[in-house]
N, CA, C and O atoms as a DFTB+ gen file, in Angstrom:
348 C
 N C O
     1  1       0.827      -1.184       0.000
     2  2       0.000       0.000       0.000
     3  2       0.869       1.243       0.000
     4  3       1.937       1.268       0.612
     5  1       0.413       2.255      -0.677
     6  2       1.155       3.500      -0.696
     7  2       0.823       4.297       0.557
     8  3      -0.050       3.914       1.335
     9  1       1.527       5.405       0.745
    10  2       1.337       6.217       1.946
    11  2      -0.074       6.776       2.066
    12  3      -0.557       6.988       3.178
    13  1      -0.744       7.017       0.941
    14  2      -2.083       7.599       1.010
    15  2      -3.182       6.543       1.157
    16  3      -4.368       6.865       1.086
    17  1      -2.785       5.281       1.363
    18  2      -3.765       4.243       1.624
    19  2      -4.282       3.522       0.399
    20  3      -5.074       2.589       0.532
    21  1      -3.865       3.918      -0.784
    22  2      -4.302       3.253      -2.010
    23  2      -3.370       2.086      -2.328
    24  3      -2.159       2.158      -2.116
    25  1      -3.958       1.024      -2.835
    26  2      -3.159      -0.118      -3.245
    27  2      -2.419       0.253      -4.524
    28  3      -3.001       0.805      -5.458
    29  1      -1.135      -0.057      -4.549
    30  2      -0.350       0.242      -5.743
    31  2      -0.245      -1.020      -6.589
    32  3      -0.071      -2.120      -6.064
    33  1      -0.352      -0.852      -7.890
    34  2      -0.185      -1.977      -8.802
    35  2       1.297      -2.216      -9.005
    36  3       2.031      -1.317      -9.418
    37  1       1.732      -3.422      -8.715
    38  2       3.117      -3.783      -8.945
    39  2       3.130      -4.832     -10.042
    40  3       2.405      -5.825      -9.990
    41  1       3.961      -4.589     -11.022
    42  2       4.081      -5.499     -12.161
    43  2       5.568      -5.717     -12.397
    44  3       6.341      -4.762     -12.481
    45  1       5.961      -6.976     -12.504
    46  2       7.347      -7.325     -12.790
    47  2       7.425      -7.788     -14.240
    48  3       6.563      -8.531     -14.708
    49  1       8.452      -7.350     -14.942
    50  2       8.636      -7.740     -16.337
    51  2       9.993      -8.429     -16.467
    52  3      11.042      -7.818     -16.264
    53  1       9.944      -9.703     -16.805
    54  2      11.158     -10.470     -17.032
    55  2      11.385     -10.528     -18.541
    56  3      10.471     -10.864     -19.294
    57  1      12.578     -10.207     -18.977
    58  2      12.917     -10.182     -20.393
    59  2      13.735     -11.433     -20.708
    60  3      14.779     -11.681     -20.104
    61  1      13.235     -12.220     -21.673
    62  2      13.880     -13.475     -22.028
    63  2      14.267     -13.474     -23.502
    64  3      13.666     -12.758     -24.303
    65  1      15.272     -14.277     -23.864
    66  2      15.775     -14.233     -25.240
    67  2      14.864     -14.872     -26.282
    68  3      14.954     -14.532     -27.462
    69  1      13.982     -15.797     -25.872
    70  2      13.120     -16.455     -26.854
    71  2      11.863     -16.998     -26.183
    72  3      11.732     -16.986     -24.959
    73  1      10.954     -17.467     -27.010
    74  2       9.662     -17.933     -26.508
    75  2       9.806     -19.142     -25.593
    76  3       9.133     -19.226     -24.566
    77  1      10.674     -20.074     -25.957
    78  2      10.847     -21.269     -25.136
    79  2      11.274     -20.901     -23.718
    80  3      10.735     -21.430     -22.745
    81  1      12.238     -19.999     -23.603
    82  2      12.705     -19.561     -22.287
    83  2      11.575     -18.883     -21.517
    84  3      11.407     -19.118     -20.320
    85  1      10.806     -18.047     -22.200
    86  2       9.697     -17.344     -21.552
    87  2       8.651     -18.335     -21.043
    88  3       8.134     -18.181     -19.936
    89  1       8.340     -19.346     -21.844
    90  2       7.351     -20.339     -21.422
    91  2       7.846     -21.147     -20.223
    92  3       7.073     -21.457     -19.317
    93  1       9.135     -21.484     -20.222
    94  2       9.690     -22.246     -19.098
    95  2       9.676     -21.414     -17.818
    96  3       9.350     -21.928     -16.748
    97  1      10.025     -20.135     -17.922
    98  2       9.993     -19.252     -16.751
    99  2       8.563     -19.131     -16.235
   100  3       8.329     -19.206     -15.029
   101  1       7.607     -18.944     -17.142
   102  2       6.201     -18.820     -16.739
   103  2       5.726     -20.082     -16.020
   104  3       4.928     -20.001     -15.086
   105  1       6.214     -21.253     -16.452
   106  2       5.832     -22.507     -15.808
   107  2       6.452     -22.650     -14.422
   108  3       5.870     -23.289     -13.546
   109  1       7.632     -22.057     -14.216
   110  2       8.317     -22.163     -12.920
   111  2       7.777     -21.200     -11.870
   112  3       7.919     -21.453     -10.674
   113  1       7.171     -20.116     -12.291
   114  2       6.726     -19.089     -11.338
   115  2       5.785     -19.610     -10.252
   116  3       5.985     -19.272      -9.085
   117  1       4.770     -20.415     -10.575
   118  2       3.885     -20.899      -9.500
   119  2       4.618     -21.750      -8.462
   120  3       4.373     -21.608      -7.264
   121  1       5.514     -22.633      -8.909
   122  2       6.229     -23.507      -7.983
   123  2       7.245     -22.747      -7.132
   124  3       7.334     -22.967      -5.924
   125  1       7.997     -21.869      -7.750
   126  2       9.067     -21.171      -7.029
   127  2       8.593     -19.975      -6.228
   128  3       9.179     -19.648      -5.196
   129  1       7.533     -19.314      -6.693
   130  2       7.114     -18.069      -6.045
   131  2       5.660     -18.072      -5.586
   132  3       5.205     -17.102      -4.980
   133  1       4.927     -19.143      -5.863
   134  2       3.533     -19.200      -5.461
   135  2       2.644     -18.232      -6.219
   136  3       1.612     -17.798      -5.707
   137  1       3.041     -17.892      -7.441
   138  2       2.247     -16.975      -8.262
   139  2       0.954     -17.676      -8.659
   140  3       0.982     -18.730      -9.294
   141  1      -0.171     -17.091      -8.287
   142  2      -1.473     -17.715      -8.559
   143  2      -1.998     -17.344      -9.941
   144  3      -2.536     -18.194     -10.649
   145  1      -1.843     -16.075     -10.328
   146  2      -2.331     -15.631     -11.634
   147  2      -1.341     -16.033     -12.714
   148  3      -0.127     -15.941     -12.535
   149  1      -1.884     -16.478     -13.836
   150  2      -1.016     -16.889     -14.940
   151  2      -0.285     -15.676     -15.501
   152  3      -0.912     -14.668     -15.826
   153  1       1.051     -15.768     -15.616
   154  2       1.805     -14.655     -16.185
   155  2       1.444     -14.444     -17.655
   156  3       1.030     -15.374     -18.346
   157  1       1.606     -13.225     -18.111
   158  2       1.326     -12.888     -19.503
   159  2       2.624     -12.967     -20.301
   160  3       3.644     -12.417     -19.887
   161  1       2.586     -13.648     -21.444
   162  2       3.741     -13.720     -22.346
   163  2       3.515     -12.736     -23.485
   164  3       2.450     -12.715     -24.103
   165  1       4.535     -11.919     -23.755
   166  2       4.422     -10.889     -24.782
   167  2       5.666     -10.929     -25.649
   168  3       6.785     -10.907     -25.138
   169  1       5.474     -10.989     -26.967
   170  2       6.598     -10.908     -27.909
   171  2       6.977      -9.447     -28.058
   172  3       6.124      -8.596     -28.311
   173  1       8.255      -9.165     -27.901
   174  2       8.755      -7.789     -27.972
   175  2       9.781      -7.703     -29.094
   176  3      10.972      -7.918     -28.868
   177  1       9.317      -7.387     -30.311
   178  2      10.224      -7.267     -31.449
   179  2      11.103      -6.035     -31.265
   180  3      10.640      -4.980     -30.832
   181  1      12.359      -6.191     -31.598
   182  2      13.273      -5.058     -31.507
   183  2      12.910      -4.032     -32.571
   184  3      12.387      -4.388     -33.628
   185  1      13.178      -2.792     -32.302
   186  2      12.784      -1.692     -33.192
   187  2      13.209      -1.960     -34.627
   188  3      14.382      -2.209     -34.905
   189  1      12.238      -1.907     -35.536
   190  2      12.515      -2.044     -36.957
   191  2      12.747      -3.464     -37.426
   192  3      13.067      -3.674     -38.597
   193  1      12.599      -4.439     -36.559
   194  2      12.865      -5.821     -36.937
   195  2      11.574      -6.621     -36.985
   196  3      10.776      -6.580     -36.048
   197  1      11.367      -7.350     -38.078
   198  2      10.212      -8.220     -38.200
   199  2      10.589      -9.689     -38.019
   200  3       9.720     -10.539     -37.827
   201  1      11.878      -9.981     -38.082
   202  2      12.369     -11.349     -38.001
   203  2      12.181     -11.886     -36.577
   204  3      12.569     -11.232     -35.609
   205  1      11.593     -13.061     -36.453
   206  2      11.360     -13.661     -35.139
   207  2      12.662     -13.900     -34.382
   208  3      12.664     -13.968     -33.153
   209  1      13.774     -14.027     -35.116
   210  2      15.067     -14.240     -34.468
   211  2      15.475     -13.029     -33.634
   212  3      16.263     -13.158     -32.697
   213  1      14.950     -11.869     -33.964
   214  2      15.313     -10.641     -33.272
   215  2      14.274     -10.219     -32.244
   216  3      14.214      -9.051     -31.858
   217  1      13.461     -11.161     -31.803
   218  2      12.413     -10.835     -30.834
   219  2      12.820     -11.329     -29.451
   220  3      13.340     -12.433     -29.290
   221  1      12.573     -10.490     -28.470
   222  2      12.685     -10.912     -27.086
   223  2      11.272     -11.249     -26.630
   224  3      10.294     -10.821     -27.243
   225  1      11.174     -12.004     -25.570
   226  2       9.869     -12.327     -24.995
   227  2       9.824     -11.805     -23.577
   228  3      10.792     -11.910     -22.825
   229  1       8.690     -11.245     -23.228
   230  2       8.487     -10.698     -21.895
   231  2       7.525     -11.593     -21.130
   232  3       6.531     -12.069     -21.677
   233  1       7.835     -11.813     -19.866
   234  2       6.925     -12.498     -18.953
   235  2       6.484     -11.433     -17.959
   236  3       7.291     -10.931     -17.176
   237  1       5.202     -11.091     -17.993
   238  2       4.659     -10.040     -17.137
   239  2       3.941     -10.703     -15.966
   240  3       3.011     -11.490     -16.148
   241  1       4.396     -10.363     -14.758
   242  2       3.860     -10.966     -13.540
   243  2       3.218      -9.878     -12.694
   244  3       3.875      -8.916     -12.296
   245  1       1.939     -10.038     -12.426
   246  2       1.242      -9.103     -11.536
   247  2       1.576      -9.462     -10.092
   248  3       1.578     -10.637      -9.725
   249  1       1.855      -8.455      -9.280
   250  2       2.219      -8.658      -7.883
   251  2       1.508      -7.617      -7.024
   252  3       2.154      -6.738      -6.453
   253  1       0.166      -7.710      -6.928
   254  2      -0.609      -6.667      -6.248
   255  2      -0.259      -6.499      -4.769
   256  3      -0.476      -5.428      -4.202
   257  1       0.281      -7.547      -4.141
   258  2       0.621      -7.458      -2.722
   259  2       2.095      -7.131      -2.492
   260  3       2.554      -7.089      -1.350
   261  1       2.832      -6.902      -3.572
   262  2       4.270      -6.585      -3.490
   263  2       5.018      -7.599      -2.626
   264  3       5.812      -7.229      -1.761
   265  1       4.753      -8.875      -2.872
   266  2       5.379      -9.895      -2.046
   267  2       6.505     -10.648      -2.748
   268  3       7.231     -11.408      -2.107
   269  1       6.659     -10.448      -4.043
   270  2       7.694     -11.178      -4.779
   271  2       9.056     -10.504      -4.602
   272  3       9.160      -9.277      -4.595
   273  1      10.076     -11.315      -4.461
   274  2      11.447     -10.849      -4.269
   275  2      12.061     -10.517      -5.629
   276  3      12.280     -11.403      -6.455
   277  1      12.334      -9.242      -5.849
   278  2      12.874      -8.801      -7.145
   279  2      14.201      -9.489      -7.475
   280  3      14.419      -9.889      -8.618
   281  1      15.077      -9.630      -6.499
   282  2      16.375     -10.248      -6.790
   283  2      16.210     -11.719      -7.152
   284  3      16.939     -12.228      -8.004
   285  1      15.264     -12.411      -6.519
   286  2      15.013     -13.815      -6.856
   287  2      14.416     -13.936      -8.264
   288  3      14.746     -14.862      -9.005
   289  1      13.538     -12.998      -8.626
   290  2      12.993     -12.989      -9.989
   291  2      14.103     -12.746     -11.005
   292  3      14.130     -13.375     -12.062
   293  1      15.017     -11.832     -10.684
   294  2      16.133     -11.547     -11.581
   295  2      17.030     -12.777     -11.727
   296  3      17.516     -13.066     -12.820
   297  1      17.247     -13.497     -10.629
   298  2      18.058     -14.717     -10.687
   299  2      17.390     -15.775     -11.566
   300  3      18.061     -16.462     -12.337
   301  1      16.068     -15.903     -11.449
   302  2      15.338     -16.852     -12.287
   303  2      15.509     -16.482     -13.758
   304  3      15.816     -17.345     -14.581
   305  1      15.316     -15.224     -14.092
   306  2      15.479     -14.784     -15.486
   307  2      16.907     -15.039     -15.965
   308  3      17.116     -15.454     -17.105
   309  1      17.890     -14.792     -15.097
   310  2      19.297     -14.983     -15.473
   311  2      19.607     -16.444     -15.791
   312  3      20.476     -16.730     -16.614
   313  1      18.897     -17.367     -15.140
   314  2      19.085     -18.796     -15.436
   315  2      18.740     -19.103     -16.892
   316  3      19.207     -20.098     -17.447
   317  1      17.932     -18.257     -17.503
   318  2      17.507     -18.442     -18.898
   319  2      18.078     -17.354     -19.803
   320  3      17.527     -17.059     -20.864
   321  1      19.208     -16.752     -19.360
   322  2      19.892     -15.706     -20.123
   323  2      19.034     -14.468     -20.308
   324  3      19.106     -13.804     -21.342
   325  1      18.221     -14.157     -19.307
   326  2      17.377     -12.965     -19.331
   327  2      17.650     -12.087     -18.136
   328  3      18.659     -12.248     -17.449
   329  1      16.751     -11.160     -17.889
   330  2      16.888     -10.245     -16.763
   331  2      15.526      -9.704     -16.366
   332  3      14.547      -9.808     -17.104
   333  1      15.496      -9.119     -15.168
   334  2      14.300      -8.456     -14.675
   335  2      14.411      -6.992     -15.034
   336  3      15.390      -6.330     -14.688
   337  1      13.410      -6.490     -15.725
   338  2      13.388      -5.086     -16.134
   339  2      13.293      -4.195     -14.886
   340  3      12.548      -4.500     -13.954
   341  1      14.045      -3.109     -14.877
   342  2      13.990      -2.158     -13.760
   343  2      12.617      -1.502     -13.733
   344  3      12.021      -1.275     -14.786
   345  1      12.100      -1.189     -12.524
   346  2      10.767      -0.576     -12.429
   347  2      10.741       0.826     -13.022
   348  3       9.697       1.478     -13.021
C-alpha cells in the first residue's frame, strides 16, 4: 500500500531471449514463487525488426501485494539468459 492508503499496482517484467525460455519461466513461477495468476507472455520485437530471431519475450507478472522478491525474480530470469526489467 502506498502512503495515502491506495493499493499500488506492482508489475514485474522479465525479459527473455526467446519464446521457449519465456514459457519455461512462466511454468516455474507458481512452484518457485507461489504466483497464482497466470503470467502474460508478450513478444517484444526489436525496433525495426520483423524477423522472429530478433524478438525478445516478456513475462509479465502481476504482484498486487508486493510480495515477490525482485532479486530472486532476476536470478530466475538470469538462469535463462534474461533479466528483470527495472521498475
